[in-house]
CSV table of C-alpha atoms in Angstrom, one decimal:
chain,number,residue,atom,x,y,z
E,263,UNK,CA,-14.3,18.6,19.7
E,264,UNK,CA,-12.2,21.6,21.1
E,265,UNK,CA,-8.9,19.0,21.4
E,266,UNK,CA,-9.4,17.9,17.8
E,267,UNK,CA,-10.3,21.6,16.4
E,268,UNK,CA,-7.1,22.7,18.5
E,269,UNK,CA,-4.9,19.8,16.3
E,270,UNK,CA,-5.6,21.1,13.0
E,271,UNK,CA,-3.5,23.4,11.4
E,272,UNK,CA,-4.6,26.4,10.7
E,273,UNK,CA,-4.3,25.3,6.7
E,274,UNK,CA,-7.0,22.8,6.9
E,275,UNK,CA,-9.9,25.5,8.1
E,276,UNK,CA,-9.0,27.7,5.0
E,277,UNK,CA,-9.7,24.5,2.4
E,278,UNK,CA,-6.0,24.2,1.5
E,279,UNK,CA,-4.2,20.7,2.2
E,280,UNK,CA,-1.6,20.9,4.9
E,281,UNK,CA,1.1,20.3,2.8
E,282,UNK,CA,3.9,19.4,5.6
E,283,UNK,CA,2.1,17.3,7.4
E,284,UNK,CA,1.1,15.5,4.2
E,285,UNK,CA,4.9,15.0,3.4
E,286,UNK,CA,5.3,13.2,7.3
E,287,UNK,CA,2.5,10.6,5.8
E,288,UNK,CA,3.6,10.5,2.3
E,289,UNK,CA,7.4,9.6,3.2
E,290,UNK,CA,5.9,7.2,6.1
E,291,UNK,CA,4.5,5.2,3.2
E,292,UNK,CA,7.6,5.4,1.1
E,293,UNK,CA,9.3,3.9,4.3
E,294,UNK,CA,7.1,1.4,4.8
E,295,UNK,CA,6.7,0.2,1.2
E,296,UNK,CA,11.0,0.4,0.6
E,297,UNK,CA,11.6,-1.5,3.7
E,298,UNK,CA,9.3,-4.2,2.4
E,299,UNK,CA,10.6,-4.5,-1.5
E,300,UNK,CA,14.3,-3.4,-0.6
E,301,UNK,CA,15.4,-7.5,0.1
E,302,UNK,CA,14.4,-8.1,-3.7
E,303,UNK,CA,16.8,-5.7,-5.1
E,304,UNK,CA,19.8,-6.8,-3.3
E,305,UNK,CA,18.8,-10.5,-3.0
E,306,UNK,CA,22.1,-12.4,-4.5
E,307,UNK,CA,24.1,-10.5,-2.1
E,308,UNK,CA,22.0,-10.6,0.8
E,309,UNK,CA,21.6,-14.2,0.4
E,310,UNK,CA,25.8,-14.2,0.1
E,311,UNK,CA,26.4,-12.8,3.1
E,312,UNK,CA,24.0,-14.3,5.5
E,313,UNK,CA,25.9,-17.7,3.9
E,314,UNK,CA,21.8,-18.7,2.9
E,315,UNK,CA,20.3,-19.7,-0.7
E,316,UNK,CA,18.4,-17.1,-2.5
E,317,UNK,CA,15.3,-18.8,-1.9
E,318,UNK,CA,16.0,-18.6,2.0
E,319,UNK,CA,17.0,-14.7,1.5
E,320,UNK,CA,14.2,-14.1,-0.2
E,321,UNK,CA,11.3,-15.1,2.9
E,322,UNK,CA,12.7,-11.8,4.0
E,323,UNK,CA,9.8,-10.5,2.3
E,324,UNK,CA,7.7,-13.4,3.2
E,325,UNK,CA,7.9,-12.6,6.6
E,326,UNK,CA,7.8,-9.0,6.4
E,327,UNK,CA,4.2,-9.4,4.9
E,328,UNK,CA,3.5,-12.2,7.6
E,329,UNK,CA,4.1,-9.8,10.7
E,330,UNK,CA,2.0,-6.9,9.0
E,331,UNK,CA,-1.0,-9.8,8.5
E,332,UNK,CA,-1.2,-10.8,12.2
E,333,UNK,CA,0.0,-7.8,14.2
E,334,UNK,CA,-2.3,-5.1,12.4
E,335,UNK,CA,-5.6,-6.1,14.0
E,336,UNK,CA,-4.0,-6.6,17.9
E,337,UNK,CA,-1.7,-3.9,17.9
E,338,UNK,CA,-4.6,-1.2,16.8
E,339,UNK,CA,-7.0,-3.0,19.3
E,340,UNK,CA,-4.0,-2.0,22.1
E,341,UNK,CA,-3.8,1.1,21.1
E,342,UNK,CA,-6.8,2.5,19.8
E,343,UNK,CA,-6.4,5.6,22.0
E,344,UNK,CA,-3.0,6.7,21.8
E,345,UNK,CA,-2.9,10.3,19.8
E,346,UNK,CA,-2.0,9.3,16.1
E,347,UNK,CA,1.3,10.9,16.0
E,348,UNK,CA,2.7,9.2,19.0
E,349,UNK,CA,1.7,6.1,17.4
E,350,UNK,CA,3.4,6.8,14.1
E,351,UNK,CA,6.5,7.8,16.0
E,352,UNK,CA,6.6,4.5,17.8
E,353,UNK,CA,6.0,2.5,14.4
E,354,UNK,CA,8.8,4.6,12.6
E,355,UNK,CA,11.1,3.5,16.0
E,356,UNK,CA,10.3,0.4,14.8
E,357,UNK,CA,11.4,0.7,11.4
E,358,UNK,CA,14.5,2.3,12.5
E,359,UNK,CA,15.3,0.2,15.3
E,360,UNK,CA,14.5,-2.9,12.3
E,361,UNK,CA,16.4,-2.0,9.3
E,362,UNK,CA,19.9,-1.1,11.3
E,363,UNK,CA,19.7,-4.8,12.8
E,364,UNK,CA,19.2,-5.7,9.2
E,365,UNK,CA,22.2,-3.9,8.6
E,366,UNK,CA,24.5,-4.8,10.9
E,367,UNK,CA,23.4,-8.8,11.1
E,368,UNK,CA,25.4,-11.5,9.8
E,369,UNK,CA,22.8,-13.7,11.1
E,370,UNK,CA,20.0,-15.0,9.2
E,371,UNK,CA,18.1,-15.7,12.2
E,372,UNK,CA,18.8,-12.3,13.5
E,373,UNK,CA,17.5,-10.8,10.5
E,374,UNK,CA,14.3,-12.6,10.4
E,375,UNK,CA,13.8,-11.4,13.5
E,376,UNK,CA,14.4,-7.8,12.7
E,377,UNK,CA,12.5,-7.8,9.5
E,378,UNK,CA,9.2,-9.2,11.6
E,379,UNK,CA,10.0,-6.2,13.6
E,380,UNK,CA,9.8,-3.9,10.4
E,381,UNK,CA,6.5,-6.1,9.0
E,382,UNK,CA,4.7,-5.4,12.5
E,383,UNK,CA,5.8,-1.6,12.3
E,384,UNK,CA,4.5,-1.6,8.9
E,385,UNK,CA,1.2,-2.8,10.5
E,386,UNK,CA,1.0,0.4,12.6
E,387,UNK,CA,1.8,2.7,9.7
E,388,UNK,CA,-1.1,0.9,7.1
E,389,UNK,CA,-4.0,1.2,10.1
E,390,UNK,CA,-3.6,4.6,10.2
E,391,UNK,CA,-1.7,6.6,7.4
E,392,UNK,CA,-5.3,7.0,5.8
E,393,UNK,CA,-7.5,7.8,8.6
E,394,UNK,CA,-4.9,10.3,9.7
E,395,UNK,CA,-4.5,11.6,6.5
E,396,UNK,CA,-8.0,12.7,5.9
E,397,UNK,CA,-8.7,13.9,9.3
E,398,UNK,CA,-6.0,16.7,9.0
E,399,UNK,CA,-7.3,17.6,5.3
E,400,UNK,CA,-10.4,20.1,4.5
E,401,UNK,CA,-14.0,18.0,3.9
E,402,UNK,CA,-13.5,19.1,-0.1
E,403,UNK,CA,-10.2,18.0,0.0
E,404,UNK,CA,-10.0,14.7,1.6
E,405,UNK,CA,-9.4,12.3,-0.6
E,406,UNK,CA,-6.5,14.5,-2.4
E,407,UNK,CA,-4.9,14.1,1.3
E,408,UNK,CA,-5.0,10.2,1.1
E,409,UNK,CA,-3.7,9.9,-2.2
E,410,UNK,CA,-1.1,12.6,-1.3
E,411,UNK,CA,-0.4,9.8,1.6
E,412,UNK,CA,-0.4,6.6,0.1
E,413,UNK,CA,1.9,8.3,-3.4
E,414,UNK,CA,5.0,7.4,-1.2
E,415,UNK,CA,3.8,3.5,-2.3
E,416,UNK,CA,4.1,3.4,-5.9
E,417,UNK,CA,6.9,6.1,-6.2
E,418,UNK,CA,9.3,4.0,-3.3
E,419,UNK,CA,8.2,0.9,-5.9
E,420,UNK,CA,9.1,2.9,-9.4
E,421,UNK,CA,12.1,4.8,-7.8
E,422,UNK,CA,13.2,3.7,-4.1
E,423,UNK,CA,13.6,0.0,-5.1
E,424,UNK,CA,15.8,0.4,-8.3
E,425,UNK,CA,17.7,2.8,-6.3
E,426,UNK,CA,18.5,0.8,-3.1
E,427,UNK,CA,19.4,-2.1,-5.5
E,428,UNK,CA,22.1,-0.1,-7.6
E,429,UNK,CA,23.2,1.5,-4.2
E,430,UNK,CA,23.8,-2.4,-3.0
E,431,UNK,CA,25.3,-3.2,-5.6
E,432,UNK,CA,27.9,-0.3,-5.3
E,433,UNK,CA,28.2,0.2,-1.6
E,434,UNK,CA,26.8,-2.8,-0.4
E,435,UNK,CA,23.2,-3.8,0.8
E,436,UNK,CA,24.1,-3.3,4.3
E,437,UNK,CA,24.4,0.7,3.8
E,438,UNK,CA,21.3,0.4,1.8
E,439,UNK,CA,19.5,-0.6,4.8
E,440,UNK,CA,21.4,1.8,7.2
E,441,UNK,CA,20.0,4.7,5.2
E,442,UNK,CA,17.0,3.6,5.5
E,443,UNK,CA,17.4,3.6,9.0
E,444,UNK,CA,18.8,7.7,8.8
E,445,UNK,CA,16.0,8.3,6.7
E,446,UNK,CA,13.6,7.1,9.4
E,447,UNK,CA,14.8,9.1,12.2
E,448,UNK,CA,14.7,12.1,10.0
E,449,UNK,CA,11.0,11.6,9.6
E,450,UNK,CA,10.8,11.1,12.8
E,451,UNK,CA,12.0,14.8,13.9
E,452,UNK,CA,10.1,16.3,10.8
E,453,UNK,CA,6.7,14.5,12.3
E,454,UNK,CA,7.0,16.0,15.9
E,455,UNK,CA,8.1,19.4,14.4
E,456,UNK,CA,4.9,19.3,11.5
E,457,UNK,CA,2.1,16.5,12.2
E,458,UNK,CA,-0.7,17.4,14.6
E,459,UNK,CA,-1.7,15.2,17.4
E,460,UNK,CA,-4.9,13.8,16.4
E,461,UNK,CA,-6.4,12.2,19.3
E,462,UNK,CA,-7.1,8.6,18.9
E,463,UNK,CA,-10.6,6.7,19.8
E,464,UNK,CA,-12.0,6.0,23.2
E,465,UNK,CA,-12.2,2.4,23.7
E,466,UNK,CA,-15.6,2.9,24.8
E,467,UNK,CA,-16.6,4.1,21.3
E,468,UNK,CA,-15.2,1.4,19.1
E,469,UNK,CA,-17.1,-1.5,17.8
E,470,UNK,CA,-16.3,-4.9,18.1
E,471,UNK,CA,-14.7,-6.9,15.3
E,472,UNK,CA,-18.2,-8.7,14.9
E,473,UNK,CA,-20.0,-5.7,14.7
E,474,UNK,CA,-17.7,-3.9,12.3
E,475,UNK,CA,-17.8,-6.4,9.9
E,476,UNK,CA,-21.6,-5.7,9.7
E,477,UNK,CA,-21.5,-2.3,8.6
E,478,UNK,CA,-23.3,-2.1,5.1
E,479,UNK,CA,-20.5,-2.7,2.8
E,480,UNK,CA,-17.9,-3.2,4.2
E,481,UNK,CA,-17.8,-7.2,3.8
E,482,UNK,CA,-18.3,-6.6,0.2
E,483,UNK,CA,-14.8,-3.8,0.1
E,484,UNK,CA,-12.9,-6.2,1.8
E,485,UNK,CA,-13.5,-8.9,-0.7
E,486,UNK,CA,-13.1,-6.6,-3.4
E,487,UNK,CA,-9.6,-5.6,-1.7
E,488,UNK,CA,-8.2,-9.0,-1.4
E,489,UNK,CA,-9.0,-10.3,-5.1
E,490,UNK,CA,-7.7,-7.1,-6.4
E,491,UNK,CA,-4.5,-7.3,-4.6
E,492,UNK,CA,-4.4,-11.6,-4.7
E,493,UNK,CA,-4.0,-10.5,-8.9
E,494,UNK,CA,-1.9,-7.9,-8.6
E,495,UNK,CA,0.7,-9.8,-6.6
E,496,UNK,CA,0.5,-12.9,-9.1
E,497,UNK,CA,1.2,-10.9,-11.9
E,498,UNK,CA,3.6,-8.6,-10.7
E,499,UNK,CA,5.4,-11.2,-8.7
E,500,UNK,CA,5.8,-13.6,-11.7
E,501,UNK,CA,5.7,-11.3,-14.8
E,502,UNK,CA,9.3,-12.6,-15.6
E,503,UNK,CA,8.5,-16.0,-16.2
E,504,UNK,CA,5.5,-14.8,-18.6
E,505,UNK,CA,7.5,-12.7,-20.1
E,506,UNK,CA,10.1,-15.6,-20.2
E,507,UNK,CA,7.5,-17.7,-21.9
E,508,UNK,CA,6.8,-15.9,-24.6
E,509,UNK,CA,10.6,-15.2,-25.6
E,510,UNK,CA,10.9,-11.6,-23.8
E,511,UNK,CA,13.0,-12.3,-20.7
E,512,UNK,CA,15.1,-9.3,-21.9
E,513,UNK,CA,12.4,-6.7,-21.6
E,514,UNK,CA,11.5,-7.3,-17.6
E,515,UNK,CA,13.4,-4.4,-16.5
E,516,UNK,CA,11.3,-2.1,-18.9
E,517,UNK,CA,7.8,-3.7,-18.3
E,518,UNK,CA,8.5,-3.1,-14.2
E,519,UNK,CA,9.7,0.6,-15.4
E,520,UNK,CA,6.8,1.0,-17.4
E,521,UNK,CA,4.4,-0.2,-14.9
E,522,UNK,CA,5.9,2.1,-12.0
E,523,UNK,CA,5.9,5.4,-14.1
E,524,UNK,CA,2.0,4.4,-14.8
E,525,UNK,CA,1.7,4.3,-11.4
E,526,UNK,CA,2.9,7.1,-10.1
E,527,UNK,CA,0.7,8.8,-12.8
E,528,UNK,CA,-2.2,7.1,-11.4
E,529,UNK,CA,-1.5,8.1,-8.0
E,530,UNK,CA,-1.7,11.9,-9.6
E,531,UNK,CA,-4.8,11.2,-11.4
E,532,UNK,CA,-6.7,9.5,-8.6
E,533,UNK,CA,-6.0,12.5,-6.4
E,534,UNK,CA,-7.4,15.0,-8.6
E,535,UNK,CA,-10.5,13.2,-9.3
E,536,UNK,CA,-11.4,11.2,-6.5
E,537,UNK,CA,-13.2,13.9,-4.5
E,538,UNK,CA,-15.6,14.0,-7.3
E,539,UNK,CA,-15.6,11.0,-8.8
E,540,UNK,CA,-14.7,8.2,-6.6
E,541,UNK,CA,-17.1,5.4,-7.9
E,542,UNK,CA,-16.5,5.9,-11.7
E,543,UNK,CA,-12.4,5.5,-10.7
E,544,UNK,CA,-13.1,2.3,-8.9
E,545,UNK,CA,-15.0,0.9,-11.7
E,546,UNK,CA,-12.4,2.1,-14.2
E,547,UNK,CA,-9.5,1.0,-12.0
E,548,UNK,CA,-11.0,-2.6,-11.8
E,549,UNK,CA,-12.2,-2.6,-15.7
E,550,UNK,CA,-8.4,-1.2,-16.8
E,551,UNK,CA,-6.5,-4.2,-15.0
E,552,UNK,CA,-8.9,-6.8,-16.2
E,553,UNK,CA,-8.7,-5.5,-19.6
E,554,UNK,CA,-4.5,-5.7,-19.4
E,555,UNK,CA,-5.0,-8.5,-18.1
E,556,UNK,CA,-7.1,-10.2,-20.6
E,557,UNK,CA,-4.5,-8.0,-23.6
E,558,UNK,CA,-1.5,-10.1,-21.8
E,559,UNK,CA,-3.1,-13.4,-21.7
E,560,UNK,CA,-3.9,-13.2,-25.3
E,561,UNK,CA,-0.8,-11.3,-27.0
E,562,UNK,CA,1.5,-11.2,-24.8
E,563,UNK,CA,4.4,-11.6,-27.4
E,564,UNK,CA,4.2,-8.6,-28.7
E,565,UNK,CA,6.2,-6.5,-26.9
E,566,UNK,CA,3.9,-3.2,-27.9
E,567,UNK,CA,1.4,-4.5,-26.8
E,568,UNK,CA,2.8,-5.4,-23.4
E,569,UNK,CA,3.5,-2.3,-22.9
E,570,UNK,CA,0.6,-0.1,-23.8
E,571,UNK,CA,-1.2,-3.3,-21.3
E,572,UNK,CA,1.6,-2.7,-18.9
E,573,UNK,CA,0.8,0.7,-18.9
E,574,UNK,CA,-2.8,0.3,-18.3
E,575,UNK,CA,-2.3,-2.0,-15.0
E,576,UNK,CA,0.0,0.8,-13.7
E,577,UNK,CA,-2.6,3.0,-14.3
E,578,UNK,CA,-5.4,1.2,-12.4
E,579,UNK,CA,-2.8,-0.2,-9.6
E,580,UNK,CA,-1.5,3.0,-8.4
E,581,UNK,CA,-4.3,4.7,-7.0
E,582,UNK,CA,-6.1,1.1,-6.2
E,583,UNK,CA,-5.3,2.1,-2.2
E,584,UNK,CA,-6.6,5.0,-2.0
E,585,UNK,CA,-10.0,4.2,-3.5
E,586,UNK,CA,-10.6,1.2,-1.4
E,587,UNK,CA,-9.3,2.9,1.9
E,588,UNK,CA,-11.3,5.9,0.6
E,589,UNK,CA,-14.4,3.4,0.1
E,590,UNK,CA,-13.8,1.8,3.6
E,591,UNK,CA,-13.5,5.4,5.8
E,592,UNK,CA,-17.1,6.3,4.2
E,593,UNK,CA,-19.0,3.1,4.7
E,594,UNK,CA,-17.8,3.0,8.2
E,595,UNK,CA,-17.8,6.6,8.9
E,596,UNK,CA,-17.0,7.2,12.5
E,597,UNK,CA,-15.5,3.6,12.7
E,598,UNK,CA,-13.2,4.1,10.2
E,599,UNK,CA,-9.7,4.1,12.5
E,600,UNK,CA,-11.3,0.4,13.8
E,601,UNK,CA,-12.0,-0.9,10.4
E,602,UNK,CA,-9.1,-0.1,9.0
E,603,UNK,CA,-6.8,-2.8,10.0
E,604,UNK,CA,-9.4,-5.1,8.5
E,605,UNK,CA,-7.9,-3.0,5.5
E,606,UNK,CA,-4.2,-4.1,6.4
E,607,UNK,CA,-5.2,-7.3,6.7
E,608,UNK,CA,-6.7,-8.3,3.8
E,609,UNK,CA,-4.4,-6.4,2.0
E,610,UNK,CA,-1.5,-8.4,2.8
E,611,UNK,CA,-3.1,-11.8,3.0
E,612,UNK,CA,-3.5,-11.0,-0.5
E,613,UNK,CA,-0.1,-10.8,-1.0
E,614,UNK,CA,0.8,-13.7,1.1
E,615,UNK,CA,-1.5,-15.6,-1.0
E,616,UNK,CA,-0.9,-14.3,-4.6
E,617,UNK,CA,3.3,-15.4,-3.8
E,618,UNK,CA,1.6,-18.8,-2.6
E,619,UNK,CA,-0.6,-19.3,-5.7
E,620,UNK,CA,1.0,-18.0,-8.3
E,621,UNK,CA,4.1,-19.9,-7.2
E,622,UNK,CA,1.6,-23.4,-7.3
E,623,UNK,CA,0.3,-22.3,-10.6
E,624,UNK,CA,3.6,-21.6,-12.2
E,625,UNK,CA,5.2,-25.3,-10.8
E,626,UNK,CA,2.3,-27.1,-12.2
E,627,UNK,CA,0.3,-25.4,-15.0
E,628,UNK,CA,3.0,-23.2,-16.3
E,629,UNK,CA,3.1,-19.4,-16.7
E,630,UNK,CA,0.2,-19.2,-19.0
E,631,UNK,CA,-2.0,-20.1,-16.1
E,632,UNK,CA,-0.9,-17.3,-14.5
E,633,UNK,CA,-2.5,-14.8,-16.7
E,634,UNK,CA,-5.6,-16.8,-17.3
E,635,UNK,CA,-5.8,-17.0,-13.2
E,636,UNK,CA,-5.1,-13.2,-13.4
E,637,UNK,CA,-8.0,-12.1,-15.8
E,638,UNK,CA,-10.7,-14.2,-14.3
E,639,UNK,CA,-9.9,-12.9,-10.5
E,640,UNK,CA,-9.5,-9.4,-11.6
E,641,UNK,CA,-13.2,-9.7,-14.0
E,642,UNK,CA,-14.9,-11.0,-10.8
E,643,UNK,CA,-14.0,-7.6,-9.2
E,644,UNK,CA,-15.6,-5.8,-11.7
E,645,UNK,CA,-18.9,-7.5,-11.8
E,646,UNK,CA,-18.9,-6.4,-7.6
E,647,UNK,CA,-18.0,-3.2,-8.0
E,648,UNK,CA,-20.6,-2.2,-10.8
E,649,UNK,CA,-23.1,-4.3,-8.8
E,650,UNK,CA,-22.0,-2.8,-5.3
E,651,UNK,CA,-23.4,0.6,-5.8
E,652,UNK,CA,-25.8,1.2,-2.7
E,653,UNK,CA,-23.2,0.6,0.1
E,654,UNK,CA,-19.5,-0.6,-0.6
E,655,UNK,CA,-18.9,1.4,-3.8
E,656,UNK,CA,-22.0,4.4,-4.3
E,657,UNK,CA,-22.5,7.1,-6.3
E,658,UNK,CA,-22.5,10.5,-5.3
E,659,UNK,CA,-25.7,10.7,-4.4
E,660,UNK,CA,-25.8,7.6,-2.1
E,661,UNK,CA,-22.8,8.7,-0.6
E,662,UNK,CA,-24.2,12.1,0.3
């Protein structure tokens, strides 16, 4: 108890959030998220100069989300005792280390190689940035300290990506990606200078996979996780071809803008109130995106009301991570740097999945199936949720 008292700074014991540290996390995220997206704003001329089709250019991504999928679980089994901020160091190495070989390559193979590097780094950084996060944060102030954390998400999606893409387009992808590398080496100074050294979890003291999973409500947030996110990646990975197929191919551009300036909002939002009311935002989070959901499958040609739908999925989406990593750390308490892997995990298989499907869906039903596909998955959340109120997703006073 002395060691972890001795970690905190000073800011946490007088209920204030530690506001550097915070930044370390925040732009850790924002690292993580940009490394994964960047490929998709400079695909044409990635795919030109590693001499491979777009297609080809674009499993970049794919296997970015891959490595994050299998290496999340093993790598935080291996290293479930190193102190937190070594651990973050050696995952921003990684990113680094991963996005100047992207840089410099003229090999595809080469590149693959380097962005599995980057997907397995990006492993590291998702098991802990919320754990570590709230354990450096005040009791009252906890889950302002996570959404703080995970803000870097929606704001390197809103900001980072259309950024990096016009920067590739002017200076070329490569220095996009050597930036990125700068940029993580910067982070990597400001960490050791401003994070404390949270001690990691005595191998003795974790649970086994088996047991985890039978923590009261945890099954049930997991579940909850990968629908959510399985919709979310449909939609948001094929909403040009709906748009497409209702005659409004022009306004992608300024649906994706709208969505990321929601989301950002949401991220704001979500901290403020999640401390308080962290069930109610769940249920409205999941009730929001099924009803824009529902708004776009029925009247989706009318580019109003795409937008004011649009709007109300970035609003839902954005803090979507920290209120199920938020709902995870309390149902497994003292097990919360163990199950939160499980977290990573699901949360990219639903990405994996939702490119998978949604692709499927869009080859053989066409893109209206997407949105009907959309609605029902995202309406099955919200029937959990309301129903999940003793463990997975309580009230105030079961939480207490």
């Amino acid at each position: 108890m002395t060691k972890v008292q001795d970690a905190i700074p000073h800011a946490q014991r007088e209920d204030r959030l530690p506001v550097a540290a915070l930044v370390a996390l925040f732009t850790a995220g924002f690292i993580t998220t940009l490394t994964e997206a960047l490929p998709a704003g400079v695909l044409p001329e990635m795919s030109r100069a590693l001499g491979v089709s777009e297609s080809m250019a674009g499993q970049t991504v794919t296997i970015y989300a891959v490595a994050t999928m299998l290496t999340a679980i093993p790598v935080a089994v291996a290293t479930t005792n190193w102190p937190r901020r070594h651990l973050l160091v050696v995952a921003l190495i990684g990113f680094l280390v991963a996005n100047l070989g992207t840089a410099i390559s003229v090999d595809y193979t080469v590149t693959m190689v380097a962005r599995f590097v980057a997907g397995a780094a990006s492993g590291v950084t998702w098991s802990i940035l919320g754990g570590y996060a709230q354990r450096i944060a005040p009791d009252a102030l906890k889950g302002r300290a996570m959404a703080f954390a995970f803000a870097g998400t929606p704001v390197a999606l809103a900001l980072g990506v259309p950024i990096g893409a016009f920067l590739g387009q002017m200076v070329g992808w490569q220095v996009t990606f050597g930036l990125m590398s700068v940029l993580s080496g910067l982070l990597i100074v400001w960490a050791m200078w401003k994070l404390p050294n949270i001690p990691g979890q005595e191998a003795a003291e974790r649970l086994p996979l088996r047991r985890l999973l039978h923590i009261g409500g945890l099954r049930t947030i997991l579940a909850v996780t990968g629908v959510y996110v399985l919709a979310h990646t449909i939609l948001y990975t094929y909403i040009a071809p709906v748009l497409a197929g209702v005659g409004l191919a022009d306004q992608v551009q300024w649906i994706l803008l709208t969505f990321g300036i929601a989301s950002i909002l949401s991220i704001w939002l979500t901290g403020v109130f999640v401390d308080r009311h962290h069930r109610r935002l769940v249920i409205l989070s999941t009730v929001s995106f099924a009803a824009a959901a529902v708004t776009l499958t029925l009247w989706s040609e009318n580019v109003v009301v795409d937008h004011v739908a649009v709007t109300a999925w970035g609003l839902a989406f954005g803090g979507a991570a920290t209120l199920f990593q938020g709902a995870l750390m309390t149902a497994s308490r003292e097990h919360a740097d163990a199950a939160q892997p499980l977290m990573v995990t699901m949360w990219n298989g639903g990405i994996g999945l939702g490119g998978l499907i949604g692709g499927i869906l869009l080859a053989g039903l066409g893109s209206a199936s997407l949105m009907i596909a959309v609605a029902v998955l995202v309406a099955s959340t919200v029937i959990v949720v309301v129903l999940a109120r003793t463990h997975a997703f309580p009230g105030p006073r079961a939480r207490s």
